[in-house]
CSV table of C-alpha atoms and ligand atoms in Angstrom, one decimal:
chain,number,residue,atom,x,y,z
A,1,MET,CA,-5.7,61.9,108.3
A,2,ALA,CA,-8.3,59.8,106.3
A,3,LYS,CA,-7.4,58.9,102.4
A,4,ALA,CA,-9.6,58.7,99.6
A,5,GLY,CA,-9.6,57.8,95.9
A,6,PHE,CA,-11.6,59.7,93.9
A,7,ILE,CA,-11.9,58.6,89.9
A,8,GLY,CA,-14.5,60.5,87.5
A,9,LEU,CA,-13.8,64.5,88.3
A,10,GLY,CA,-16.5,64.9,85.7
A,11,GLN,CA,-20.0,67.7,86.0
A,12,MET,CA,-20.3,66.1,89.0
A,13,GLY,CA,-17.2,64.6,90.6
A,14,LYS,CA,-15.1,67.5,90.3
A,15,PRO,CA,-17.2,69.7,93.0
A,16,MET,CA,-18.4,66.5,94.7
A,17,SER,CA,-13.8,65.6,95.2
A,18,ARG,CA,-13.7,69.8,95.9
A,19,ASN,CA,-16.1,69.6,98.5
A,20,LEU,CA,-14.3,65.5,100.7
A,21,MET,CA,-11.1,68.0,100.4
A,22,LYS,CA,-12.6,70.8,102.1
A,23,GLY,CA,-14.2,68.9,104.9
A,24,GLY,CA,-10.1,68.1,105.3
A,25,TYR,CA,-10.1,64.7,103.6
A,26,ASP,CA,-6.6,63.7,101.6
A,27,LEU,CA,-7.4,62.8,98.2
A,28,LYS,CA,-6.0,61.0,95.0
A,29,VAL,CA,-8.1,62.3,91.6
A,30,TYR,CA,-7.9,59.6,88.6
A,31,ASP,CA,-10.3,61.3,85.2
A,32,LEU,CA,-9.2,59.9,81.5
A,33,SER,CA,-8.8,64.1,80.9
A,34,GLN,CA,-6.4,65.8,81.8
A,35,ASP,CA,-7.7,69.0,82.0
A,36,ALA,CA,-10.7,67.6,84.7
A,37,MET,CA,-7.5,66.3,86.9
A,38,GLN,CA,-5.7,69.4,86.4
A,39,ASP,CA,-8.0,72.0,88.2
A,40,ILE,CA,-8.4,69.6,91.1
A,41,VAL,CA,-4.5,69.3,91.1
A,42,LYS,CA,-4.7,72.7,91.7
A,43,ASN,CA,-7.0,72.9,94.5
A,44,GLY,CA,-4.8,70.4,96.5
A,45,ALA,CA,-5.2,66.9,95.6
A,46,GLU,CA,-2.7,64.3,94.4
A,47,ALA,CA,-2.7,63.1,90.6
A,48,ALA,CA,-2.9,59.3,89.9
A,49,ALA,CA,-1.2,57.9,86.5
A,50,ASN,CA,-4.8,55.3,87.0
A,51,ALA,CA,-7.8,53.9,88.7
A,52,ARG,CA,-5.1,51.4,90.5
A,53,GLU,CA,-2.7,54.4,91.8
A,54,ALA,CA,-6.2,56.6,93.1
A,55,ALA,CA,-7.0,53.3,95.1
A,56,VAL,CA,-3.8,52.7,97.0
A,57,GLY,CA,-3.6,53.3,100.6
A,58,ALA,CA,-7.1,55.1,100.5
A,59,ASP,CA,-9.8,54.6,103.7
A,60,VAL,CA,-12.2,54.7,100.7
A,61,VAL,CA,-12.3,55.0,96.8
A,62,PHE,CA,-14.9,56.7,95.2
A,63,THR,CA,-16.2,56.4,90.9
A,64,MET,CA,-19.2,59.2,89.4
A,65,LEU,CA,-18.3,57.5,86.5
A,66,PRO,CA,-21.3,57.7,83.3
A,67,THR,CA,-21.7,53.9,83.0
A,68,GLY,CA,-21.9,50.5,84.8
A,69,ALA,CA,-19.9,48.8,82.3
A,70,ILE,CA,-17.2,51.5,83.0
A,71,VAL,CA,-16.9,51.7,86.6
A,72,GLU,CA,-16.8,48.1,85.7
A,73,GLN,CA,-13.4,48.7,83.5
A,74,SER,CA,-12.4,51.0,86.1
A,75,VAL,CA,-12.6,48.2,88.9
A,76,PHE,CA,-11.5,45.2,87.3
A,77,GLY,CA,-9.4,46.7,84.5
A,78,PRO,CA,-6.1,46.6,83.5
A,79,CYS,CA,-4.8,48.8,86.8
A,80,GLY,CA,-7.7,48.7,88.1
A,81,ILE,CA,-9.5,50.1,91.8
A,82,ALA,CA,-9.1,46.5,93.0
A,83,GLU,CA,-5.6,46.0,92.2
A,84,GLY,CA,-5.0,49.2,94.4
A,85,MET,CA,-7.8,48.7,97.5
A,86,SER,CA,-6.7,47.5,100.7
A,87,MET,CA,-9.2,45.1,102.4
A,88,ASP,CA,-10.2,46.7,104.9
A,89,ALA,CA,-10.7,49.6,102.3
A,90,VAL,CA,-14.9,50.8,101.5
A,91,PHE,CA,-15.7,50.9,97.2
A,92,VAL,CA,-17.8,52.7,97.2
A,93,ASP,CA,-20.1,53.9,93.7
A,94,MET,CA,-21.4,57.1,93.5
A,95,SER,CA,-22.6,56.8,89.6
A,96,THR,CA,-25.9,55.7,87.8
A,97,ILE,CA,-26.1,52.6,87.6
A,98,LEU,CA,-28.7,49.1,87.1
A,99,PRO,CA,-29.0,47.3,90.6
A,100,GLU,CA,-27.5,43.7,89.2
A,101,GLU,CA,-24.6,46.0,88.0
A,102,THR,CA,-23.8,47.2,91.0
A,103,ARG,CA,-25.0,43.9,93.0
A,104,SER,CA,-22.0,41.9,90.1
A,105,ILE,CA,-19.6,44.8,91.2
A,106,GLY,CA,-19.3,43.6,94.7
A,107,ARG,CA,-20.1,40.2,94.9
A,108,ARG,CA,-16.3,40.3,92.7
A,109,LEU,CA,-15.8,42.4,95.2
A,110,ALA,CA,-16.7,40.3,97.8
A,111,GLU,CA,-14.6,37.6,96.9
A,112,GLN,CA,-10.8,39.8,97.5
A,113,GLY,CA,-12.8,40.6,100.8
A,114,ILE,CA,-13.5,44.2,99.3
A,115,ALA,CA,-16.8,45.8,101.2
A,116,MET,CA,-19.0,48.1,98.4
A,117,VAL,CA,-21.3,50.8,98.6
A,118,ASP,CA,-23.7,51.6,95.8
A,119,ALA,CA,-24.6,55.8,96.4
A,120,PRO,CA,-26.4,56.7,93.9
A,121,VAL,CA,-27.1,60.5,93.8
A,122,GLY,CA,-30.1,62.4,93.8
A,123,ARG,CA,-29.7,66.2,92.8
A,124,THR,CA,-27.6,68.2,89.9
A,125,SER,CA,-24.0,70.0,89.1
A,126,ALA,CA,-25.0,73.2,91.0
A,127,HIS,CA,-26.4,71.2,93.8
A,128,ALA,CA,-22.8,69.1,93.7
A,129,ILE,CA,-20.9,72.4,93.6
A,130,GLY,CA,-22.8,73.6,96.7
A,131,GLY,CA,-22.3,70.2,98.6
A,132,THR,CA,-26.3,69.8,99.1
A,133,VAL,CA,-26.4,66.5,96.8
A,134,THR,CA,-28.7,63.6,98.3
A,135,PHE,CA,-27.5,60.1,98.3
A,136,MET,CA,-29.4,57.0,98.2
A,137,VAL,CA,-27.4,54.3,100.2
A,138,GLY,CA,-27.0,51.2,99.4
A,139,GLY,CA,-24.8,48.6,101.6
A,140,ASP,CA,-23.9,47.5,105.2
A,141,SER,CA,-24.7,49.6,108.1
A,142,ALA,CA,-21.6,49.1,109.3
A,143,ASP,CA,-19.9,50.2,106.6
A,144,VAL,CA,-22.4,52.7,106.1
A,145,ALA,CA,-21.8,54.4,109.2
A,146,ARG,CA,-18.2,54.4,108.1
A,147,ILE,CA,-18.7,55.8,104.5
A,148,THR,CA,-21.5,58.4,106.1
A,149,PRO,CA,-18.8,61.4,107.5
A,150,TYR,CA,-17.3,61.4,103.7
A,151,LEU,CA,-20.5,61.4,101.9
A,152,GLU,CA,-21.6,64.6,104.9
A,153,CYS,CA,-18.9,66.6,103.4
A,154,MET,CA,-20.6,66.3,99.4
A,155,GLY,CA,-24.4,66.3,99.9
A,156,GLN,CA,-27.2,66.0,102.7
A,157,MET,CA,-29.8,63.4,103.4
A,158,ILE,CA,-28.0,60.2,103.5
A,159,THR,CA,-30.7,57.7,103.1
A,160,HIS,CA,-29.9,54.2,104.0
A,161,CYS,CA,-32.0,52.4,101.5
A,162,GLY,CA,-31.0,48.4,101.7
A,163,PRO,CA,-28.4,46.1,101.6
A,164,LEU,CA,-26.1,46.4,98.2
A,165,GLY,CA,-28.3,48.0,95.0
A,166,ALA,CA,-31.0,49.1,97.2
A,167,GLY,CA,-29.7,53.0,97.0
A,168,ALA,CA,-29.4,52.5,92.8
A,169,VAL,CA,-33.3,50.9,93.6
A,170,VAL,CA,-34.4,53.7,94.6
A,171,LYS,CA,-32.7,56.3,92.5
A,172,LEU,CA,-34.9,54.3,89.2
A,173,VAL,CA,-37.7,54.2,91.0
A,174,ASN,CA,-36.9,58.4,92.1
A,175,ASN,CA,-36.0,59.0,88.2
A,176,TYR,CA,-38.8,56.9,87.2
A,177,ILE,CA,-41.0,58.9,88.0
A,178,SER,CA,-39.8,62.1,87.7
A,179,ALA,CA,-38.9,61.5,84.0
A,180,VAL,CA,-42.3,60.4,83.5
A,181,THR,CA,-44.6,63.5,85.2
A,182,ASN,CA,-42.4,64.8,83.0
A,183,VAL,CA,-43.6,64.1,80.2
A,184,VAL,CA,-47.5,63.7,81.1
A,185,THR,CA,-47.2,67.3,82.2
A,186,ALA,CA,-46.1,68.6,79.0
A,187,GLU,CA,-48.8,66.1,77.1
A,188,GLY,CA,-51.0,68.4,79.8
A,189,LEU,CA,-49.9,71.8,79.0
A,190,ALA,CA,-50.0,71.4,75.5
A,191,TYR,CA,-53.5,70.4,75.1
A,192,GLY,CA,-54.4,74.0,77.1
A,193,LEU,CA,-52.8,76.1,74.8
A,194,ALA,CA,-53.7,74.5,72.3
A,195,ALA,CA,-57.2,74.9,73.8
A,196,GLY,CA,-56.1,78.4,74.4
A,197,VAL,CA,-55.8,78.5,78.2
A,198,SER,CA,-52.9,80.6,78.7
A,199,GLU,CA,-49.4,78.7,80.8
A,200,ASP,CA,-49.8,80.8,83.8
A,201,THR,CA,-53.8,80.3,84.6
A,202,MET,CA,-53.1,76.0,84.3
A,203,VAL,CA,-49.6,76.4,86.5
A,204,GLU,CA,-51.4,78.1,89.2
A,205,VAL,CA,-54.6,76.2,89.0
A,206,ILE,CA,-52.3,72.4,89.3
A,207,SER,CA,-49.6,74.1,91.8
A,208,GLN,CA,-52.3,73.5,94.7
A,209,THR,CA,-52.8,70.2,92.8
A,210,PRO,CA,-51.5,66.6,93.3
A,211,ALA,CA,-50.8,67.0,89.9
A,212,GLY,CA,-48.2,69.3,90.5
A,213,LEU,CA,-47.5,68.6,94.0
A,214,GLY,CA,-47.3,65.0,93.0
A,215,HIS,CA,-49.3,61.8,94.3
A,216,ILE,CA,-47.3,60.6,97.3
A,217,THR,CA,-47.4,63.7,99.8
A,218,THR,CA,-50.4,63.9,99.1
A,219,THR,CA,-53.2,60.9,98.1
A,220,TRP,CA,-51.2,58.3,99.0
A,221,PRO,CA,-50.2,59.0,102.6
A,222,ALA,CA,-54.5,58.4,103.7
A,223,LYS,CA,-55.1,55.8,101.0
A,224,ALA,CA,-52.8,53.7,98.6
A,225,LEU,CA,-49.7,54.1,101.3
A,226,ILE,CA,-52.2,52.3,103.9
A,227,ASP,CA,-54.1,50.2,101.6
A,228,ASP,CA,-57.4,51.7,102.0
A,229,PRO,CA,-59.8,51.2,99.5
A,230,ALA,CA,-62.3,53.5,100.8
A,231,PRO,CA,-62.8,55.9,97.9
A,232,ALA,CA,-61.7,59.6,98.5
A,233,PHE,CA,-61.8,59.7,94.6
A,234,GLN,CA,-64.0,56.7,93.3
A,235,LEU,CA,-60.9,54.5,90.6
A,236,ASP,CA,-64.3,54.9,88.2
A,237,LEU,CA,-64.6,58.5,87.6
A,238,ALA,CA,-60.6,58.9,87.2
A,239,ARG,CA,-60.7,56.8,84.1
A,240,LYS,CA,-63.4,58.7,82.7
A,241,ASP,CA,-61.9,62.1,83.4
A,242,ILE,CA,-58.1,60.2,81.2
A,243,GLY,CA,-61.6,59.0,78.3
A,244,LEU,CA,-62.9,62.7,78.9
A,245,ALA,CA,-59.7,64.9,78.5
A,246,LEU,CA,-58.1,62.1,75.8
A,247,THR,CA,-62.0,62.3,73.5
A,248,ALA,CA,-60.5,66.4,73.9
A,249,ALA,CA,-57.0,66.2,73.7
A,250,ALA,CA,-58.1,64.5,70.3
A,251,ALA,CA,-60.2,67.4,69.0
A,252,ALA,CA,-57.3,69.1,69.2
A,253,LYS,CA,-54.6,67.4,67.3
A,254,ALA,CA,-53.1,67.1,71.2
A,255,PRO,CA,-50.9,64.3,71.9
A,256,MET,CA,-51.4,62.3,74.8
A,257,ALA,CA,-49.7,59.4,74.7
A,258,THR,CA,-48.2,58.4,78.0
A,259,GLY,CA,-52.4,59.8,78.8
A,260,ALA,CA,-53.5,56.5,76.3
A,261,VAL,CA,-51.3,53.7,78.5
A,262,ALA,CA,-52.6,55.0,81.6
A,263,ARG,CA,-56.2,54.4,80.4
A,264,GLU,CA,-55.6,51.0,80.0
A,265,ILE,CA,-53.8,50.3,83.3
A,266,TYR,CA,-57.2,52.1,85.0
A,267,ASN,CA,-59.7,49.8,82.3
A,268,ILE,CA,-57.8,46.5,83.8
A,269,ALA,CA,-58.2,47.9,87.0
A,270,SER,CA,-61.5,48.3,86.7
A,271,ALA,CA,-62.0,45.7,84.5
A,272,LYS,CA,-60.4,43.5,88.0
A,273,GLY,CA,-62.8,44.6,90.5
A,274,HIS,CA,-61.7,47.9,91.3
A,275,GLY,CA,-63.9,51.4,89.6
A,276,ARG,CA,-65.4,51.7,92.9
A,277,GLU,CA,-62.0,51.4,95.4
A,278,ASP,CA,-60.2,54.7,96.3
A,279,TRP,CA,-58.1,56.1,92.7
A,280,SER,CA,-54.5,55.4,94.4
A,281,THR,CA,-55.5,52.2,96.3
A,282,GLY,CA,-56.9,50.9,93.7
A,283,ILE,CA,-54.6,51.5,90.3
A,284,PHE,CA,-51.3,50.8,93.0
A,285,ARG,CA,-53.0,47.9,93.8
A,286,THR,CA,-53.0,46.4,90.8
A,287,VAL,CA,-50.1,47.2,89.5
A,288,LYS,CA,-48.5,46.0,92.4
A,289,TYR,CA,-50.1,42.8,91.3
A,290,LEU,CA,-49.3,43.1,88.0
A,291,ALA,CA,-45.6,43.3,88.4
A,292,LYS,CA,-45.3,40.5,91.2
A,293,GLY,CA,-46.2,38.0,87.2
A,294,LYS,CA,-49.9,37.0,87.7
A,295,THR,CA,-52.2,36.7,85.2
A,296,ASP,CA,-55.2,36.1,86.8
A,297,GLY,CA,-56.5,36.7,90.3
B,301,LIG,P1,-19.3,63.8,83.2
B,301,LIG,O1,-19.7,63.1,81.5
B,301,LIG,O2,-19.6,65.0,82.9
B,301,LIG,O3,-18.8,62.8,83.8
B,301,LIG,C1,-18.0,61.4,83.8
B,301,LIG,C2,-16.1,61.7,83.6
B,301,LIG,O4,-15.9,60.4,83.8
B,301,LIG,C3,-15.4,62.4,83.0
B,301,LIG,O5,-14.8,63.4,82.9
B,301,LIG,C4,-15.2,61.5,82.2
B,301,LIG,O6,-13.4,61.5,81.6
B,301,LIG,C5,-14.5,60.6,83.3
B,301,LIG,N1,-14.2,59.5,82.5
B,301,LIG,C6,-15.0,58.2,81.6
B,301,LIG,N2,-14.9,56.9,81.6
B,301,LIG,C7,-13.9,57.2,82.9
B,301,LIG,C8,-12.5,56.1,82.9
B,301,LIG,N3,-12.2,54.3,82.7
B,301,LIG,N4,-11.9,56.2,84.1
B,301,LIG,C9,-11.8,57.7,84.6
B,301,LIG,N5,-12.0,58.2,83.7
B,301,LIG,C10,-13.6,58.3,83.7
B,301,LIG,O7,-21.1,62.5,83.8
B,301,LIG,P2,-21.4,63.7,85.5
B,301,LIG,O8,-22.5,64.7,84.6
B,301,LIG,O9,-20.5,63.8,86.5
B,301,LIG,O10,-22.4,62.1,85.8
B,301,LIG,C11,-21.9,60.6,86.1
B,301,LIG,C12,-22.4,60.3,86.8
B,301,LIG,O11,-23.5,60.8,88.0
B,301,LIG,C13,-23.8,59.9,86.3
B,301,LIG,O12,-23.8,57.8,85.9
B,301,LIG,C14,-24.7,60.0,85.5
B,301,LIG,O13,-26.1,59.6,85.5
B,301,LIG,C15,-24.9,60.5,87.3
B,301,LIG,N6,-25.6,62.1,87.8
B,301,LIG,C16,-25.4,63.1,87.5
B,301,LIG,C17,-26.2,63.8,87.5
B,301,LIG,C18,-26.3,65.9,86.9
B,301,LIG,O14,-27.0,66.5,86.7
B,301,LIG,N7,-24.7,65.3,85.6
B,301,LIG,C19,-26.7,64.3,88.5
B,301,LIG,C20,-27.4,63.2,89.0
B,301,LIG,C21,-26.7,61.9,89.0
């Protein structure tokens, strides 16, 4: 039977490791917390005294830990994973950490002949319990193929995003968009409430528009994603509408801090000649240009 090591048995790691066992894998586990260990050992996992021991004899070693520094310590620290792993095993970090931290750990492991895959996780602990988390995976195709049956026990929608670190990049992009949209949604609804409109009414309307549905599946496919500037909705009109919202919100003393920054991006886009283009294409062209660090053009 294939063997796995699993380090980090918290909110996510505990149910995920349980699902791995249910999938038929022999599991050796390690966590700083004895309580966390006991639970999963009761379910049939073998307790390790440290990360190195959890890695000995495993075909795949997983970490699900809070930070990059802790993952690094767990791999390269005393009694760490790197001391215990065999050369033909694969190390899989599923924690949310910086892409550069991932690549640095991967480079050091490669010097010892050990392969690494990053597989950060989407969704929440409820999905970890149900075995329905998603995985954004980075690494060599052969390594990714090798660990996929393990991931399939813990989740669904396994996306190979590119080389090592690409999973971490996509995870950050996703969480950035999601977290910032959360703030903008709060700003919009708080202004509407202050202006006397009910939450239910706003939710009814916004649930049917790009504001509620998200741009990536509504406005972007026909415009920004194929770089088509022909306007379905002109950038300068969207710029005007942000201005109207900021003016009305200021009168109601409702904060629109994120909107104020967004208007500056619209101003830059307009000043650079994108004002008559489609709002999605014009904004994407502008921000891609800025992201390359160019100062003119
Ligand atoms: P958690 O704090 O519940 O669990 C972390 C576990 O790691 C704890 O049991 C802790 O005792 C253990 N630990 C800490 N240092 C250790 C070490 N040196 N050796 C062994 N064990 C150690 O965190 P979590 O919610 O399970 O999150 C884990 C990772 O998954 C994080 O990077 C988080 O950002 C990411 N994530 C969390 C969620 C979520 O909904 N909770 C969703 C997606 C991704």
